[in-house]
Short mmCIF file of C-alpha atoms in Angstrom, two decimals:
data_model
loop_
_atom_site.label_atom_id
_atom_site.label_comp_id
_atom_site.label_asym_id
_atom_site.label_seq_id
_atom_site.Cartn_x
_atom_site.Cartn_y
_atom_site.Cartn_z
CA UNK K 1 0.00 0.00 0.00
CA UNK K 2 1.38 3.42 -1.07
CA UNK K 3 2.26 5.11 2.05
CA UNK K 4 5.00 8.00 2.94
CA UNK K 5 6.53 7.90 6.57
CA UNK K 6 8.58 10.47 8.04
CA UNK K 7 10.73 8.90 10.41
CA UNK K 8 12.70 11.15 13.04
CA UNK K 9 16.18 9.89 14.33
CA UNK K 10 18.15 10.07 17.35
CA UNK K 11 19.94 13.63 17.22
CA UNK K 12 22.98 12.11 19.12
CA UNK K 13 22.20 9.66 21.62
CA UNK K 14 21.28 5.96 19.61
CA UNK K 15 18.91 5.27 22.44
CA UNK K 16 16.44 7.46 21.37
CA UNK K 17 15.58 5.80 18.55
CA UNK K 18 12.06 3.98 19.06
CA UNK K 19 11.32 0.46 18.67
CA UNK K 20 8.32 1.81 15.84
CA UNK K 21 11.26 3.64 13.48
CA UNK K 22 13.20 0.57 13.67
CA UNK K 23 10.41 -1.47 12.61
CA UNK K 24 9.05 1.06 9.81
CA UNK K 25 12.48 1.35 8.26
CA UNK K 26 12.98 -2.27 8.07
CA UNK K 27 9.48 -3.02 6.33
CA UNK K 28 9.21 0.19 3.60
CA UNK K 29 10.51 -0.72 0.35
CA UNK K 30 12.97 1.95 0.61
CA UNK K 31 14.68 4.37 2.70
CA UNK K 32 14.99 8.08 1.25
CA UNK K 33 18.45 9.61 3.44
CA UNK K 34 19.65 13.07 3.21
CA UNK K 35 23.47 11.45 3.65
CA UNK K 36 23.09 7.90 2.88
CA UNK K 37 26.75 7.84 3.99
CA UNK K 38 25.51 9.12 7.65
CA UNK K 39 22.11 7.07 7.79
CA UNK K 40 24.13 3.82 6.85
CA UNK K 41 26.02 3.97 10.23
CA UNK K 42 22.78 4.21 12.27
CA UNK K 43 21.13 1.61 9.79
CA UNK K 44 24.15 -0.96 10.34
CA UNK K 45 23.95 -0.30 14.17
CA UNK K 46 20.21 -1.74 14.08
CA UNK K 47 20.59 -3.85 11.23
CA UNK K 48 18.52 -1.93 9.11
CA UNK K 49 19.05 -4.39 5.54
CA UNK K 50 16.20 -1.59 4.02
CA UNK K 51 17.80 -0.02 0.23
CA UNK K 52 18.28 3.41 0.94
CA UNK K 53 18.77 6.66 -1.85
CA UNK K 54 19.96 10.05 -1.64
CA UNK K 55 17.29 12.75 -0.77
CA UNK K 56 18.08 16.41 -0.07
CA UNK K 57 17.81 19.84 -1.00
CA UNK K 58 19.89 19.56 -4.16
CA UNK K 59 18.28 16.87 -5.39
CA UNK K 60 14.69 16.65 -3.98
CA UNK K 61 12.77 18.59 -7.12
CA UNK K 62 14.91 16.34 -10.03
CA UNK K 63 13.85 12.79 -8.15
CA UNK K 64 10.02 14.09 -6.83
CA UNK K 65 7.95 13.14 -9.78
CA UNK K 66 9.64 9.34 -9.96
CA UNK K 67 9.46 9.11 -6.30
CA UNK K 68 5.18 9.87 -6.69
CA UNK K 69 5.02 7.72 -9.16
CA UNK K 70 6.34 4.84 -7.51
CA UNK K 71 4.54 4.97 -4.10
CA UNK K 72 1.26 5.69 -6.71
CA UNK K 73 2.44 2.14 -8.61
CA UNK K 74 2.60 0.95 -4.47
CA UNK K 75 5.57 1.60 -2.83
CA UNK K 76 6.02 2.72 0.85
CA UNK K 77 9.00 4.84 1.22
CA UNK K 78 10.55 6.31 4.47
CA UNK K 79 12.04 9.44 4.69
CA UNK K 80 14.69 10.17 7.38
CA UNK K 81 17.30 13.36 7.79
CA UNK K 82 20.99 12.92 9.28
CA UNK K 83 19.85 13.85 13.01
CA UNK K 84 15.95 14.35 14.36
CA UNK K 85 12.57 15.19 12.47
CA UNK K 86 12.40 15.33 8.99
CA UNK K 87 11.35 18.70 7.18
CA UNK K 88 12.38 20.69 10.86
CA UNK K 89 15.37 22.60 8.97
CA UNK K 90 16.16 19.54 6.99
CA UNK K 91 14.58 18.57 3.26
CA UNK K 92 11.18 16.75 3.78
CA UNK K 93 8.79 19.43 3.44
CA UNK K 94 8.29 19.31 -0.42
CA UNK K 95 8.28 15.64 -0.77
CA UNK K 96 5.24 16.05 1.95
CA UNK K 97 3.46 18.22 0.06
CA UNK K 98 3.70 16.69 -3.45
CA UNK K 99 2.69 13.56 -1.39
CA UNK K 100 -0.73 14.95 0.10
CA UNK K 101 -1.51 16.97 -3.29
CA UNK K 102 -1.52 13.35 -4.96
CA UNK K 103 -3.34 11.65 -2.36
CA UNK K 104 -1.14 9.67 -0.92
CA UNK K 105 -0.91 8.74 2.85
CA UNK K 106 1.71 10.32 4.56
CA UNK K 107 2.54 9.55 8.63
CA UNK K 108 4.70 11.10 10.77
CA UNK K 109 6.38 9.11 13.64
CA UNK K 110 6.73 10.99 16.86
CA UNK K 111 10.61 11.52 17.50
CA UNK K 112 13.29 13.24 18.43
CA UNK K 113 13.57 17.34 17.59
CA UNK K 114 16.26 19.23 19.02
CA UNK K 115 14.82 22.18 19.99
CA UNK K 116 12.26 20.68 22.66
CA UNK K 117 14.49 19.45 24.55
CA UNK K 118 16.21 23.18 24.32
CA UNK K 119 13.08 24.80 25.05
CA UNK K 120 12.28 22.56 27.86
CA UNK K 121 15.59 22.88 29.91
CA UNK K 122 15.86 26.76 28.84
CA UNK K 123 13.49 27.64 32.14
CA UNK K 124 12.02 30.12 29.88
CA UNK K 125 8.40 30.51 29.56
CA UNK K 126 7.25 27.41 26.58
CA UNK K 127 3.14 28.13 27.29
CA UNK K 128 3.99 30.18 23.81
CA UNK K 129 7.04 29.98 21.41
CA UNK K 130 8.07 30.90 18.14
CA UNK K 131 10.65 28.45 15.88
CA UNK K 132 12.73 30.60 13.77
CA UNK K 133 15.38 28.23 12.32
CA UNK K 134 18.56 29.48 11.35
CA UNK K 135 18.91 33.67 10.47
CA UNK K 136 19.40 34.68 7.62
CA UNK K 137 23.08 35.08 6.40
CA UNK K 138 22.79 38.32 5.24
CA UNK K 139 20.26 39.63 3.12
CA UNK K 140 17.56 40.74 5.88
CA UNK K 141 19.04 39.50 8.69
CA UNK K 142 18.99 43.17 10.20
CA UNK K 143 15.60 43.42 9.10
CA UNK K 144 15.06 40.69 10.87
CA UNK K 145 16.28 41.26 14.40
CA UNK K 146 14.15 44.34 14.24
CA UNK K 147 10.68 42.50 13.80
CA UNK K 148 11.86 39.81 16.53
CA UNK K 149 13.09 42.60 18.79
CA UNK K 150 9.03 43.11 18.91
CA UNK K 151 8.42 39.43 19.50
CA UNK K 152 6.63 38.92 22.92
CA UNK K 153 7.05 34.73 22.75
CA UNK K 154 10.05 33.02 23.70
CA UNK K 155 12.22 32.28 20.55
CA UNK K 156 14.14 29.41 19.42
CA UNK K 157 16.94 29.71 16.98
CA UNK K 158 19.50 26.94 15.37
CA UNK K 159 23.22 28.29 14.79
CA UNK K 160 26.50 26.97 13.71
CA UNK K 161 29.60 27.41 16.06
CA UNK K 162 31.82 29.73 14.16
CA UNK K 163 28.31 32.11 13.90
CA UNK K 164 27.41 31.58 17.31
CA UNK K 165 29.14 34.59 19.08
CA UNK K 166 27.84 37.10 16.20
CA UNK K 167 24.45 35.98 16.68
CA UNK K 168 24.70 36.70 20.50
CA UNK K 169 25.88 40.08 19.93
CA UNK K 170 23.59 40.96 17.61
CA UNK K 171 20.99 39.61 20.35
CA UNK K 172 22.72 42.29 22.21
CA UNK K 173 22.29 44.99 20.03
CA UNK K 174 18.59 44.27 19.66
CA UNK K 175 17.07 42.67 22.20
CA UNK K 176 19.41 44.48 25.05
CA UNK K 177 22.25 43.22 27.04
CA UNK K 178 20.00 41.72 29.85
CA UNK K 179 18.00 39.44 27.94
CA UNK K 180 17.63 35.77 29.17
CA UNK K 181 19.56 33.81 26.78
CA UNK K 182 20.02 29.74 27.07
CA UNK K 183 22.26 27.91 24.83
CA UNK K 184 22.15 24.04 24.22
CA UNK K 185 25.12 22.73 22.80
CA UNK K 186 25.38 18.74 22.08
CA UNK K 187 21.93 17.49 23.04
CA UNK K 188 22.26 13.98 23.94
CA UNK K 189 25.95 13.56 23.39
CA UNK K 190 28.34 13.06 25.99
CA UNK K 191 29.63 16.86 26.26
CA UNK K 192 26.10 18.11 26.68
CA UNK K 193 26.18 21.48 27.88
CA UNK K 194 23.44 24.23 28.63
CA UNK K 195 24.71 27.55 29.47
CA UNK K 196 21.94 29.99 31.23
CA UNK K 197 22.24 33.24 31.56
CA UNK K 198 21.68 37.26 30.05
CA UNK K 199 22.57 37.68 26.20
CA UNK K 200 25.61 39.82 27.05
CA UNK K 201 26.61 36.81 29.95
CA UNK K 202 26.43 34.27 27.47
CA UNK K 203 28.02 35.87 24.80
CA UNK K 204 31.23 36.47 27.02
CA UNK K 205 31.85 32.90 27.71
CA UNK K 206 31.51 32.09 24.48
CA UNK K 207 33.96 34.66 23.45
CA UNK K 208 36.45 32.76 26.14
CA UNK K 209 35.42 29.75 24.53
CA UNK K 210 34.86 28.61 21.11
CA UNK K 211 31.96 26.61 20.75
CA UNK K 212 31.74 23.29 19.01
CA UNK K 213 28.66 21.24 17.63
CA UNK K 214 25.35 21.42 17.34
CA UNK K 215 23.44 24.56 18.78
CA UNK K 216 20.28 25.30 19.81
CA UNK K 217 19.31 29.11 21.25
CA UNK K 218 16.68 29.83 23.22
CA UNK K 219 15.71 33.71 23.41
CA UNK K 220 13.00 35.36 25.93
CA UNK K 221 10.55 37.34 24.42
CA UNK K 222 9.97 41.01 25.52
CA UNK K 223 8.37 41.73 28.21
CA UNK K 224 5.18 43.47 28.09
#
């Protein structure tokens, strides 16, 4: 039966993936990786036997209409990113679409997604948030700060290390020095870490030292 599944994967720690994702990957007729060179170390490690092919953002509009057509002809696929959910900052969302638009199933397996965990052990208020993603680069980036200098919900941001420290100052610049400001670095890994404190507090340790990995910010909202 022609069926999509987006299957979320463990963002460091193997142990989160579920028993269900392990099951789903080993019975759709194949496996559609964003690096099949990263998914085949985490398919080996649960001996995963599934054929998997290369699916990402240079690549996804070429391969979309063959992909339709073979789930249409009766194929279940599985679609999986290097680290967490599918489609959150990774390629998945267009497949999705095309998917629903031609009526075919698509299900979504609960997972792991880096920036819950983030939000979670921020301490900052999570009744209401806003995802933002990464920044942009450059082109309206400032404009960009400027609108979320506004924003009254707490805000989650991903970053790369070597932008890290810019993106803290410019939090600086427009949200003010003394807003709350928690960075999670490593989620799940051993070096974990989750540094607390105001924008221009966290952006001075981070000046003393260079961050490495995977990032996750988590910005207060102004207060009203």
């Amino acid at each position: 039966m022609m069926k999509l599944y987006i299957v979320p994967t463990p963002i460091g720690n193997l142990q989160d993936m579920t028993f269900r994702a392990v099951e789903v990957l080993k019975s759709v007729d194949l496996i559609l990786a964003e690096d099949t060179r990263t998914s085949g170390k985490l398919l080996k490690h649960f001996e995963i036997g599934t054929h998997m092919q290369s699916h990402h953002m240079h690549n996804e509009h070429k391969t979309m209409e063959t992909l339709i057509k073979r789930m249409q002809a009766g194929e279940t696929f599985a679609l999986i990113s290097d680290a967490g959910t599918p489609a959150i900052s990774d390629p998945g969302f267009l497949l999705t679409r095309e998917c629903i638009a031609n009526n075919i199933p698509v299900e979504c397996l609960p997972g792991a997604t880096a920036f819950v965990p983030a939000l979670v052990n921020s301490g900052l208020p999570n009744d209401k948030f806003v995802f933002e993603g990464f920044l942009p680069v450059k082109k309206g980036r400032q404009t960009r700060f400027k609108i979320l200098a506004e924003e009254t919900r707490t805000m989650i941001f991903y970053e790369s290390p070597h932008k890290l420290v810019k993106t803290l100052g410019h939090f600086c610049e427009y949200f003010g020095e003394d807003r709350q400001v928690s960075v999670s670095r490593e989620l799940t890994k051993l070096f974990e870490e989750n540094i607390r404190g105001t924008a221009k507090e966290v952006l001075t340790h981070y000046e003393n030292k260079p961050p490495k990995g995977e990032i996750v910010v988590v910005v207060d909202g102004k207060r009203q």
